[in-house]
Amino acid sequence: MRSLDENLISHIPPFRKLERVDIREILDAATPKRFSAGQAIFEEHEPAERFFLLLDGHVRVIRTTASGDQVIARHIVSGELMGIASAIGRTTYPASAVAIDDCLVLFWPTSLWKTFVEKYDGFATETYKTVGERISEANNHILELATQQVEQRVARALLRLAIQSSRITDEGMEIDFPLTRQNISEMTGTTLYTVSRLLSAWEKQGIVNSGRKKVIVTEMNKLKTLADLDPMADS
Amino acid sequence: MRSLDENLISHIPPFRKLERVDIREILDAATPKRFSAGQAIFEEHEPAERFFLLLDGHVRVIRTTASGDQVIARHIVSGELMGIASAIGRTTYPASAVAIDDCLVLFWPTSLWKTFVEKYDGFATETYKTVGERISEANNHILELATQQVEQRVARALLRLAIQSSRITDEGMEIDFPLTRQNISEMTGTTLYTVSRLLSAWEKQGIVNSGRKKVIVTEMNKLKTLADLDPMADS
DNA sequence: GGGGAAGTTTGTGCTAGAACAACCTATTCG
DNA sequence: CGAATAGGTTGTTCTAGCACAAACTTCCCC
């Protein structure tokens, strides 16, 4: 097997501060793997035997309730770590990860986590920062669900996706992975019908431009207004 | 000033595995402080200059939206660490902490965090486990807000409080700190009116027994049924 | 190229729960 | 002690958004 190119990961935050030899070691311990669209990378409740780095593609992190409802916790884009349950003293994955499109990942056995943290300077700090950011995100999500209207929540979700993972076209910012009304509803705690109505309305107002599994934000500013809009603002 | 007794913290998870000398060192570096009911221990957005250990009392962790709504993120009971933003690479507190009743806390300057993690074996593991638990809690909260009815959410919130922080009386499990309808609504993303109606209904069914700033769960099992109840179960 | 399947739109109820208002009761403190 | 205040209850109204149904569109693949 060919060995992996060092440039693959040298620019990614947790590894950025490392020496070339360290990166070499880390890559030599990694296993690369491809997942095709729709495949599960790991499943909720499964023992967390590996942690992953997404090199290419998009991944959805999903939780399912006892009654079968799904909630999309977050989206992972290339360059992000995932399945780092071990970092926070968990022995099982807290959610499932599913490849949205074709993905390329590297993974390591969880047993190496401790080594990475101890041996590679900056790795711990950077990954704990990631953990911190995810906590913040989760807390913001709670705040939104508890206090905002559906319209604002959907606006914010799209805004975040446009910023996090879109390509710029002549129409606007196109979210660069397939995204259905159903998916959006699972991110925002609403129904696919309501999302469809919102998108239709926004389309008429020229804020978005959407199609089958596709959303293009044409007017970021208008969407921002919707997202920030205080529900009481017109009183 | 009298030095603090080692038994104060020797049984608390992050310190449990430590030697007496280490505990001595840690205590000598700690500052004890009392807060009276209603006082803020730290505020959201403030630079995270200290981390705290709650020795006695109850603390509410609160986030506030731009539009002024409050959400109660969690309750801290004695023996828990709080303000550990530094653990996760944050420089400001992500939420405010308010003393519910009279509290006794120890605190250390954030600069010592790194020392604690490096020097005291088991401290890092235990605190990261705590962080992990809080992430799980947050994610569960999201799942609940996104998929469950208000009644279930309130039932679960009370159940959790009863388990986490109650004293057993002859009437049942009494939540051992003052808790208003408003507080409950801020934990569950609803209104104080709806909570009041639910509690009234439950009182009639003999599930709870509540009064001003007071809730006693008399029938845990019935409350559990309400909490687990699938909204579709009767179809 | 035609028949699914998957995704989307839109119409029509309908209801959980928010909003507001009014009143009541316990506590606190000058 | 008595007024002020904080907390609680309950009635009424109203609407955001869910539920369900039905038809339409796009894509895929045999």
PDB file of C-alpha atoms in Angstrom, chain B residues 71-216:
ATOM      1  CA  VAL B  71     -33.235  29.332  29.426  1.00  0.00           C
ATOM      2  CA  ILE B  72     -32.024  27.212  32.313  1.00  0.00           C
ATOM      3  CA  ALA B  73     -29.294  24.993  30.956  1.00  0.00           C
ATOM      4  CA  ARG B  74     -28.750  22.896  34.066  1.00  0.00           C
ATOM      5  CA  HIS B  75     -28.621  22.751  37.819  1.00  0.00           C
ATOM      6  CA  ILE B  76     -25.416  22.194  39.711  1.00  0.00           C
ATOM      7  CA  VAL B  77     -25.503  20.374  43.023  1.00  0.00           C
ATOM      8  CA  SER B  78     -22.823  20.143  45.691  1.00  0.00           C
ATOM      9  CA  GLY B  79     -19.717  18.272  44.694  1.00  0.00           C
ATOM     10  CA  GLU B  80     -19.825  19.418  41.091  1.00  0.00           C
ATOM     11  CA  LEU B  81     -17.331  21.566  39.241  1.00  0.00           C
ATOM     12  CA  MET B  82     -18.564  24.592  37.368  1.00  0.00           C
ATOM     13  CA  GLY B  83     -17.145  27.305  35.187  1.00  0.00           C
ATOM     14  CA  ILE B  84     -14.783  24.810  33.622  1.00  0.00           C
ATOM     15  CA  ALA B  85     -14.837  26.675  30.316  1.00  0.00           C
ATOM     16  CA  SER B  86     -11.077  26.640  30.380  1.00  0.00           C
ATOM     17  CA  ALA B  87     -11.158  22.870  30.159  1.00  0.00           C
ATOM     18  CA  ILE B  88     -12.573  23.152  26.709  1.00  0.00           C
ATOM     19  CA  GLY B  89     -10.487  25.952  25.334  1.00  0.00           C
ATOM     20  CA  ARG B  90     -12.893  28.788  26.021  1.00  0.00           C
ATOM     21  CA  THR B  91     -11.815  32.108  27.399  1.00  0.00           C
ATOM     22  CA  THR B  92     -15.246  33.338  28.472  1.00  0.00           C
ATOM     23  CA  TYR B  93     -18.056  31.691  30.402  1.00  0.00           C
ATOM     24  CA  PRO B  94     -20.707  30.299  28.061  1.00  0.00           C
ATOM     25  CA  ALA B  95     -23.497  30.857  30.601  1.00  0.00           C
ATOM     26  CA  SER B  96     -24.238  32.585  33.890  1.00  0.00           C
ATOM     27  CA  ALA B  97     -24.331  30.803  37.219  1.00  0.00           C
ATOM     28  CA  VAL B  98     -26.656  32.006  39.950  1.00  0.00           C
ATOM     29  CA  ALA B  99     -26.877  30.769  43.529  1.00  0.00           C
ATOM     30  CA  ILE B 100     -30.358  29.394  44.160  1.00  0.00           C
ATOM     31  CA  ASP B 101     -29.920  29.150  47.898  1.00  0.00           C
ATOM     32  CA  ASP B 102     -26.962  30.057  50.076  1.00  0.00           C
ATOM     33  CA  CYS B 103     -23.887  28.468  48.580  1.00  0.00           C
ATOM     34  CA  LEU B 104     -20.363  27.658  49.588  1.00  0.00           C
ATOM     35  CA  VAL B 105     -17.855  27.361  46.795  1.00  0.00           C
ATOM     36  CA  LEU B 106     -14.136  26.940  46.356  1.00  0.00           C
ATOM     37  CA  PHE B 107     -12.478  28.558  43.413  1.00  0.00           C
ATOM     38  CA  TRP B 108      -9.108  28.573  41.707  1.00  0.00           C
ATOM     39  CA  PRO B 109      -7.616  30.848  39.078  1.00  0.00           C
ATOM     40  CA  THR B 110      -8.029  29.409  35.589  1.00  0.00           C
ATOM     41  CA  SER B 111      -4.269  29.471  35.196  1.00  0.00           C
ATOM     42  CA  LEU B 112      -4.092  26.534  37.599  1.00  0.00           C
ATOM     43  CA  TRP B 113      -6.283  24.349  35.404  1.00  0.00           C
ATOM     44  CA  LYS B 114      -3.375  23.251  33.252  1.00  0.00           C
ATOM     45  CA  THR B 115      -1.333  22.410  36.322  1.00  0.00           C
ATOM     46  CA  PHE B 116      -4.152  20.347  37.792  1.00  0.00           C
ATOM     47  CA  VAL B 117      -4.570  18.400  34.584  1.00  0.00           C
ATOM     48  CA  GLU B 118      -0.864  17.698  34.243  1.00  0.00           C
ATOM     49  CA  LYS B 119       0.091  17.174  37.812  1.00  0.00           C
ATOM     50  CA  TYR B 120      -2.788  15.333  39.414  1.00  0.00           C
ATOM     51  CA  ASP B 121      -3.414  11.942  38.028  1.00  0.00           C
ATOM     52  CA  GLY B 122      -7.008  11.153  37.276  1.00  0.00           C
ATOM     53  CA  PHE B 123      -8.102  14.791  37.443  1.00  0.00           C
ATOM     54  CA  ALA B 124      -8.100  15.165  33.664  1.00  0.00           C
ATOM     55  CA  THR B 125      -9.900  11.898  33.012  1.00  0.00           C
ATOM     56  CA  GLU B 126     -12.570  12.595  35.571  1.00  0.00           C
ATOM     57  CA  THR B 127     -13.242  16.148  34.468  1.00  0.00           C
ATOM     58  CA  TYR B 128     -13.371  15.209  30.805  1.00  0.00           C
ATOM     59  CA  LYS B 129     -15.857  12.569  31.770  1.00  0.00           C
ATOM     60  CA  THR B 130     -17.918  15.322  33.360  1.00  0.00           C
ATOM     61  CA  VAL B 131     -17.664  17.350  30.176  1.00  0.00           C
ATOM     62  CA  GLY B 132     -18.792  14.296  28.251  1.00  0.00           C
ATOM     63  CA  GLU B 133     -21.805  13.841  30.484  1.00  0.00           C
ATOM     64  CA  ARG B 134     -22.789  17.439  30.000  1.00  0.00           C
ATOM     65  CA  ILE B 135     -22.596  17.074  26.236  1.00  0.00           C
ATOM     66  CA  SER B 136     -24.839  14.036  26.458  1.00  0.00           C
ATOM     67  CA  GLU B 137     -27.289  15.959  28.601  1.00  0.00           C
ATOM     68  CA  ALA B 138     -27.302  18.819  26.139  1.00  0.00           C
ATOM     69  CA  ASN B 139     -27.911  16.462  23.242  1.00  0.00           C
ATOM     70  CA  ASN B 140     -30.734  14.753  25.047  1.00  0.00           C
ATOM     71  CA  HIS B 141     -32.241  18.115  25.762  1.00  0.00           C
ATOM     72  CA  ILE B 142     -32.136  18.931  22.047  1.00  0.00           C
ATOM     73  CA  LEU B 143     -33.773  15.633  21.209  1.00  0.00           C
ATOM     74  CA  GLU B 144     -36.534  16.298  23.714  1.00  0.00           C
ATOM     75  CA  LEU B 145     -37.189  19.831  22.572  1.00  0.00           C
ATOM     76  CA  ALA B 146     -37.282  18.728  18.963  1.00  0.00           C
ATOM     77  CA  THR B 147     -39.490  15.692  19.327  1.00  0.00           C
ATOM     78  CA  GLN B 148     -41.516  15.704  22.521  1.00  0.00           C
ATOM     79  CA  GLN B 149     -44.675  17.332  23.750  1.00  0.00           C
ATOM     80  CA  VAL B 150     -44.566  19.871  26.533  1.00  0.00           C
ATOM     81  CA  GLU B 151     -46.123  17.462  29.008  1.00  0.00           C
ATOM     82  CA  GLN B 152     -43.385  14.900  28.512  1.00  0.00           C
ATOM     83  CA  ARG B 153     -40.656  17.486  28.703  1.00  0.00           C
ATOM     84  CA  VAL B 154     -41.948  18.833  32.001  1.00  0.00           C
ATOM     85  CA  ALA B 155     -42.369  15.327  33.370  1.00  0.00           C
ATOM     86  CA  ARG B 156     -38.782  14.504  32.445  1.00  0.00           C
ATOM     87  CA  ALA B 157     -37.420  17.692  33.896  1.00  0.00           C
ATOM     88  CA  LEU B 158     -39.083  17.016  37.247  1.00  0.00           C
ATOM     89  CA  LEU B 159     -38.008  13.405  37.167  1.00  0.00           C
ATOM     90  CA  ARG B 160     -34.412  14.428  36.632  1.00  0.00           C
ATOM     91  CA  LEU B 161     -34.509  16.961  39.428  1.00  0.00           C
ATOM     92  CA  ALA B 162     -36.144  14.484  41.784  1.00  0.00           C
ATOM     93  CA  ILE B 163     -33.376  11.993  41.072  1.00  0.00           C
ATOM     94  CA  GLN B 164     -30.547  14.510  41.089  1.00  0.00           C
ATOM     95  CA  SER B 165     -31.476  16.649  44.009  1.00  0.00           C
ATOM     96  CA  SER B 166     -34.296  15.730  46.327  1.00  0.00           C
ATOM     97  CA  ARG B 167     -34.866  14.731  49.900  1.00  0.00           C
ATOM     98  CA  ILE B 168     -37.217  11.946  50.796  1.00  0.00           C
ATOM     99  CA  THR B 169     -40.146  12.957  52.974  1.00  0.00           C
ATOM    100  CA  ASP B 170     -43.196  11.010  54.003  1.00  0.00           C
ATOM    101  CA  GLU B 171     -45.068  12.632  51.123  1.00  0.00           C
ATOM    102  CA  GLY B 172     -42.539  11.606  48.481  1.00  0.00           C
ATOM    103  CA  MET B 173     -39.427  13.038  46.865  1.00  0.00           C
ATOM    104  CA  GLU B 174     -39.213  16.721  47.517  1.00  0.00           C
ATOM    105  CA  ILE B 175     -36.981  18.751  45.250  1.00  0.00           C
ATOM    106  CA  ASP B 176     -34.623  20.290  47.748  1.00  0.00           C
ATOM    107  CA  PHE B 177     -34.296  23.814  46.458  1.00  0.00           C
ATOM    108  CA  PRO B 178     -36.849  26.522  45.662  1.00  0.00           C
ATOM    109  CA  LEU B 179     -38.306  25.973  42.207  1.00  0.00           C
ATOM    110  CA  THR B 180     -41.022  28.102  40.636  1.00  0.00           C
ATOM    111  CA  ARG B 181     -43.378  27.405  37.720  1.00  0.00           C
ATOM    112  CA  GLN B 182     -41.410  30.013  35.823  1.00  0.00           C
ATOM    113  CA  ASN B 183     -38.169  28.127  36.502  1.00  0.00           C
ATOM    114  CA  ILE B 184     -39.663  24.895  35.252  1.00  0.00           C
ATOM    115  CA  SER B 185     -40.899  26.624  32.117  1.00  0.00           C
ATOM    116  CA  GLU B 186     -37.402  27.974  31.484  1.00  0.00           C
ATOM    117  CA  MET B 187     -35.997  24.467  31.729  1.00  0.00           C
ATOM    118  CA  THR B 188     -38.483  23.045  29.256  1.00  0.00           C
ATOM    119  CA  GLY B 189     -39.086  25.771  26.713  1.00  0.00           C
ATOM    120  CA  THR B 190     -42.681  26.490  27.619  1.00  0.00           C
ATOM    121  CA  THR B 191     -44.640  29.062  29.625  1.00  0.00           C
ATOM    122  CA  LEU B 192     -45.280  29.306  33.328  1.00  0.00           C
ATOM    123  CA  TYR B 193     -49.019  29.038  32.605  1.00  0.00           C
ATOM    124  CA  THR B 194     -48.721  25.705  30.907  1.00  0.00           C
ATOM    125  CA  VAL B 195     -46.519  24.378  33.711  1.00  0.00           C
ATOM    126  CA  SER B 196     -49.036  25.549  36.279  1.00  0.00           C
ATOM    127  CA  ARG B 197     -51.860  23.762  34.466  1.00  0.00           C
ATOM    128  CA  LEU B 198     -49.831  20.572  34.207  1.00  0.00           C
ATOM    129  CA  LEU B 199     -48.932  20.595  37.880  1.00  0.00           C
ATOM    130  CA  SER B 200     -52.551  21.250  38.826  1.00  0.00           C
ATOM    131  CA  ALA B 201     -53.671  18.325  36.708  1.00  0.00           C
ATOM    132  CA  TRP B 202     -50.988  16.058  38.145  1.00  0.00           C
ATOM    133  CA  GLU B 203     -51.886  17.125  41.643  1.00  0.00           C
ATOM    134  CA  LYS B 204     -55.465  15.957  41.028  1.00  0.00           C
ATOM    135  CA  GLN B 205     -54.104  12.629  39.823  1.00  0.00           C
ATOM    136  CA  GLY B 206     -51.950  12.315  42.924  1.00  0.00           C
ATOM    137  CA  ILE B 207     -48.692  12.324  41.002  1.00  0.00           C
ATOM    138  CA  VAL B 208     -47.216  15.434  42.574  1.00  0.00           C
ATOM    139  CA  ASN B 209     -47.825  17.672  45.478  1.00  0.00           C
ATOM    140  CA  SER B 210     -46.726  21.191  44.859  1.00  0.00           C
ATOM    141  CA  GLY B 211     -46.811  24.571  46.464  1.00  0.00           C
ATOM    142  CA  ARG B 212     -45.131  27.892  46.327  1.00  0.00           C
ATOM    143  CA  LYS B 213     -41.567  27.297  45.069  1.00  0.00           C
ATOM    144  CA  LYS B 214     -41.922  23.664  46.015  1.00  0.00           C
ATOM    145  CA  VAL B 215     -42.531  20.428  44.187  1.00  0.00           C
ATOM    146  CA  ILE B 216     -42.880  16.978  45.736  1.00  0.00           C
TER     147      ILE B 216
END
